[in-house]
Amino acid sequence: MPKLLKPLSKKDQAKLVTRFPQWKIAPDFSKATLTVVFTRHVDAIAFVARLGIFAEVHQHHPKMMLTRAKIKLTVSTDRQLTAPDLLIMKHVAELLTGGDKGATVAP
């Protein structure tokens, strides 16, 4: 049985909204979602592959829904946000600021 992860502290929860303004964070901090749109389907698939490899290495997997060139990401651990969710959010930000071709965050 995997060990339960502690939810983010109130202090860390407060920082989330300003640190990741493009993510939609649930009012109860149970999950965070982000939709990324690419100009080409192949670029969306490459993004999913890069994030998937990172997730596998860290053994924490976000929900990723790919529709054509649009990806909806959701992070959550047992209906709460935890440090591994924050790690995934940071990596997504790095991928997007690292020049992923044709990527824009949907409002």
PDB file of C-alpha atoms in Angstrom:
ATOM      1  CA  MET A   1       0.000   0.000   0.000  1.00  0.00           C
ATOM      2  CA  PRO A   2       1.530   3.366  -0.991  1.00  0.00           C
ATOM      3  CA  LYS A   3       2.080   5.851   1.782  1.00  0.00           C
ATOM      4  CA  LEU A   4      -0.342   8.745   1.962  1.00  0.00           C
ATOM      5  CA  LEU A   5       1.090  12.109   1.018  1.00  0.00           C
ATOM      6  CA  LYS A   6       0.497  15.165   3.139  1.00  0.00           C
ATOM      7  CA  PRO A   7      -1.565  17.912   1.550  1.00  0.00           C
ATOM      8  CA  LEU A   8       0.143  21.225   0.875  1.00  0.00           C
ATOM      9  CA  SER A   9       0.322  23.531   3.868  1.00  0.00           C
ATOM     10  CA  LYS A  10      -1.951  26.597   4.011  1.00  0.00           C
ATOM     11  CA  LYS A  11       1.147  28.711   3.292  1.00  0.00           C
ATOM     12  CA  ASP A  12       1.982  26.683   0.161  1.00  0.00           C
ATOM     13  CA  GLN A  13      -1.658  26.740  -0.944  1.00  0.00           C
ATOM     14  CA  ALA A  14      -1.676  30.538  -0.756  1.00  0.00           C
ATOM     15  CA  LYS A  15       1.457  30.694  -2.942  1.00  0.00           C
ATOM     16  CA  LEU A  16      -0.031  28.447  -5.631  1.00  0.00           C
ATOM     17  CA  VAL A  17      -2.455  31.012  -6.978  1.00  0.00           C
ATOM     18  CA  THR A  18       0.246  33.631  -7.552  1.00  0.00           C
ATOM     19  CA  ARG A  19       2.978  31.205  -8.598  1.00  0.00           C
ATOM     20  CA  PHE A  20       0.829  29.414 -11.185  1.00  0.00           C
ATOM     21  CA  PRO A  21      -1.744  31.980 -12.345  1.00  0.00           C
ATOM     22  CA  GLN A  22      -2.598  30.078 -15.536  1.00  0.00           C
ATOM     23  CA  TRP A  23      -3.674  26.966 -13.632  1.00  0.00           C
ATOM     24  CA  LYS A  24      -7.272  26.713 -12.451  1.00  0.00           C
ATOM     25  CA  ILE A  25      -6.987  25.692  -8.818  1.00  0.00           C
ATOM     26  CA  ALA A  26     -10.067  24.305  -7.089  1.00  0.00           C
ATOM     27  CA  PRO A  27     -11.257  26.501  -4.182  1.00  0.00           C
ATOM     28  CA  ASP A  28     -10.709  23.600  -1.767  1.00  0.00           C
ATOM     29  CA  PHE A  29      -7.236  22.900  -3.244  1.00  0.00           C
ATOM     30  CA  SER A  30      -8.328  19.399  -4.260  1.00  0.00           C
ATOM     31  CA  LYS A  31      -6.953  19.692  -7.808  1.00  0.00           C
ATOM     32  CA  ALA A  32      -5.441  22.007 -10.392  1.00  0.00           C
ATOM     33  CA  THR A  33      -6.134  22.000 -14.128  1.00  0.00           C
ATOM     34  CA  LEU A  34      -4.469  23.574 -17.144  1.00  0.00           C
ATOM     35  CA  THR A  35      -5.401  23.432 -20.818  1.00  0.00           C
ATOM     36  CA  VAL A  36      -2.631  23.863 -23.374  1.00  0.00           C
ATOM     37  CA  VAL A  37      -3.334  24.285 -27.083  1.00  0.00           C
ATOM     38  CA  PHE A  38      -0.724  23.571 -29.748  1.00  0.00           C
ATOM     39  CA  THR A  39      -0.772  24.607 -33.389  1.00  0.00           C
ATOM     40  CA  ARG A  40       0.109  21.058 -34.494  1.00  0.00           C
ATOM     41  CA  HIS A  41      -1.087  17.694 -33.206  1.00  0.00           C
ATOM     42  CA  VAL A  42       2.431  16.256 -33.368  1.00  0.00           C
ATOM     43  CA  ASP A  43       3.723  18.983 -31.008  1.00  0.00           C
ATOM     44  CA  ALA A  44       0.985  18.135 -28.506  1.00  0.00           C
ATOM     45  CA  ILE A  45       2.000  14.472 -28.642  1.00  0.00           C
ATOM     46  CA  ALA A  46       5.656  15.400 -28.080  1.00  0.00           C
ATOM     47  CA  PHE A  47       4.660  17.492 -25.045  1.00  0.00           C
ATOM     48  CA  VAL A  48       2.670  14.565 -23.605  1.00  0.00           C
ATOM     49  CA  ALA A  49       5.680  12.292 -24.146  1.00  0.00           C
ATOM     50  CA  ARG A  50       8.083  14.682 -22.388  1.00  0.00           C
ATOM     51  CA  LEU A  51       5.730  15.174 -19.459  1.00  0.00           C
ATOM     52  CA  GLY A  52       4.993  11.454 -19.334  1.00  0.00           C
ATOM     53  CA  ILE A  53       8.682  10.571 -19.043  1.00  0.00           C
ATOM     54  CA  PHE A  54       9.132  13.113 -16.241  1.00  0.00           C
ATOM     55  CA  ALA A  55       6.064  11.740 -14.470  1.00  0.00           C
ATOM     56  CA  GLU A  56       7.321   8.172 -14.754  1.00  0.00           C
ATOM     57  CA  VAL A  57      10.743   9.074 -13.369  1.00  0.00           C
ATOM     58  CA  HIS A  58       9.073  10.771 -10.387  1.00  0.00           C
ATOM     59  CA  GLN A  59       6.338   8.124 -10.063  1.00  0.00           C
ATOM     60  CA  HIS A  60       3.585  10.736 -10.028  1.00  0.00           C
ATOM     61  CA  HIS A  61       1.274  10.865 -13.013  1.00  0.00           C
ATOM     62  CA  PRO A  62      -1.044  13.724 -13.938  1.00  0.00           C
ATOM     63  CA  LYS A  63      -4.244  13.084 -15.818  1.00  0.00           C
ATOM     64  CA  MET A  64      -3.623  14.075 -19.446  1.00  0.00           C
ATOM     65  CA  MET A  65      -6.457  14.280 -21.960  1.00  0.00           C
ATOM     66  CA  LEU A  66      -5.339  14.830 -25.550  1.00  0.00           C
ATOM     67  CA  THR A  67      -7.866  15.948 -28.153  1.00  0.00           C
ATOM     68  CA  ARG A  68      -6.342  16.860 -31.501  1.00  0.00           C
ATOM     69  CA  ALA A  69      -3.829  19.552 -30.540  1.00  0.00           C
ATOM     70  CA  LYS A  70      -5.288  20.363 -27.112  1.00  0.00           C
ATOM     71  CA  ILE A  71      -4.176  18.861 -23.810  1.00  0.00           C
ATOM     72  CA  LYS A  72      -6.083  19.173 -20.555  1.00  0.00           C
ATOM     73  CA  LEU A  73      -3.861  18.439 -17.546  1.00  0.00           C
ATOM     74  CA  THR A  74      -5.156  17.719 -14.058  1.00  0.00           C
ATOM     75  CA  VAL A  75      -3.014  17.174 -10.982  1.00  0.00           C
ATOM     76  CA  SER A  76      -4.374  15.812  -7.723  1.00  0.00           C
ATOM     77  CA  THR A  77      -3.473  13.208  -5.121  1.00  0.00           C
ATOM     78  CA  ASP A  78      -6.345  11.592  -3.259  1.00  0.00           C
ATOM     79  CA  ARG A  79      -8.494  14.725  -3.748  1.00  0.00           C
ATOM     80  CA  GLN A  80      -5.839  17.113  -2.448  1.00  0.00           C
ATOM     81  CA  LEU A  81      -2.788  18.898  -3.829  1.00  0.00           C
ATOM     82  CA  THR A  82       0.550  17.599  -2.587  1.00  0.00           C
ATOM     83  CA  ALA A  83       4.252  18.265  -3.148  1.00  0.00           C
ATOM     84  CA  PRO A  84       4.445  15.823  -6.103  1.00  0.00           C
ATOM     85  CA  ASP A  85       1.570  17.709  -7.777  1.00  0.00           C
ATOM     86  CA  LEU A  86       3.530  20.920  -7.324  1.00  0.00           C
ATOM     87  CA  LEU A  87       6.563  19.236  -8.914  1.00  0.00           C
ATOM     88  CA  ILE A  88       4.479  18.352 -11.988  1.00  0.00           C
ATOM     89  CA  MET A  89       3.135  21.930 -12.191  1.00  0.00           C
ATOM     90  CA  LYS A  90       6.681  23.314 -12.052  1.00  0.00           C
ATOM     91  CA  HIS A  91       7.827  20.964 -14.811  1.00  0.00           C
ATOM     92  CA  VAL A  92       4.905  21.932 -17.043  1.00  0.00           C
ATOM     93  CA  ALA A  93       5.877  25.596 -16.569  1.00  0.00           C
ATOM     94  CA  GLU A  94       9.463  24.739 -17.534  1.00  0.00           C
ATOM     95  CA  LEU A  95       8.321  22.897 -20.652  1.00  0.00           C
ATOM     96  CA  LEU A  96       6.104  25.798 -21.709  1.00  0.00           C
ATOM     97  CA  THR A  97       8.719  28.487 -21.076  1.00  0.00           C
ATOM     98  CA  GLY A  98      11.361  26.316 -22.722  1.00  0.00           C
ATOM     99  CA  GLY A  99       9.956  27.109 -26.114  1.00  0.00           C
ATOM    100  CA  ASP A 100       7.468  24.342 -26.828  1.00  0.00           C
ATOM    101  CA  LYS A 101       6.500  25.065 -30.423  1.00  0.00           C
ATOM    102  CA  GLY A 102       3.122  26.681 -30.883  1.00  0.00           C
ATOM    103  CA  ALA A 103       1.936  26.178 -27.310  1.00  0.00           C
ATOM    104  CA  THR A 104      -0.543  28.558 -25.746  1.00  0.00           C
ATOM    105  CA  VAL A 105      -2.419  28.228 -22.495  1.00  0.00           C
ATOM    106  CA  ALA A 106      -6.182  28.338 -22.957  1.00  0.00           C
ATOM    107  CA  PRO A 107      -8.096  30.755 -20.717  1.00  0.00           C
TER     108      PRO A 107
END
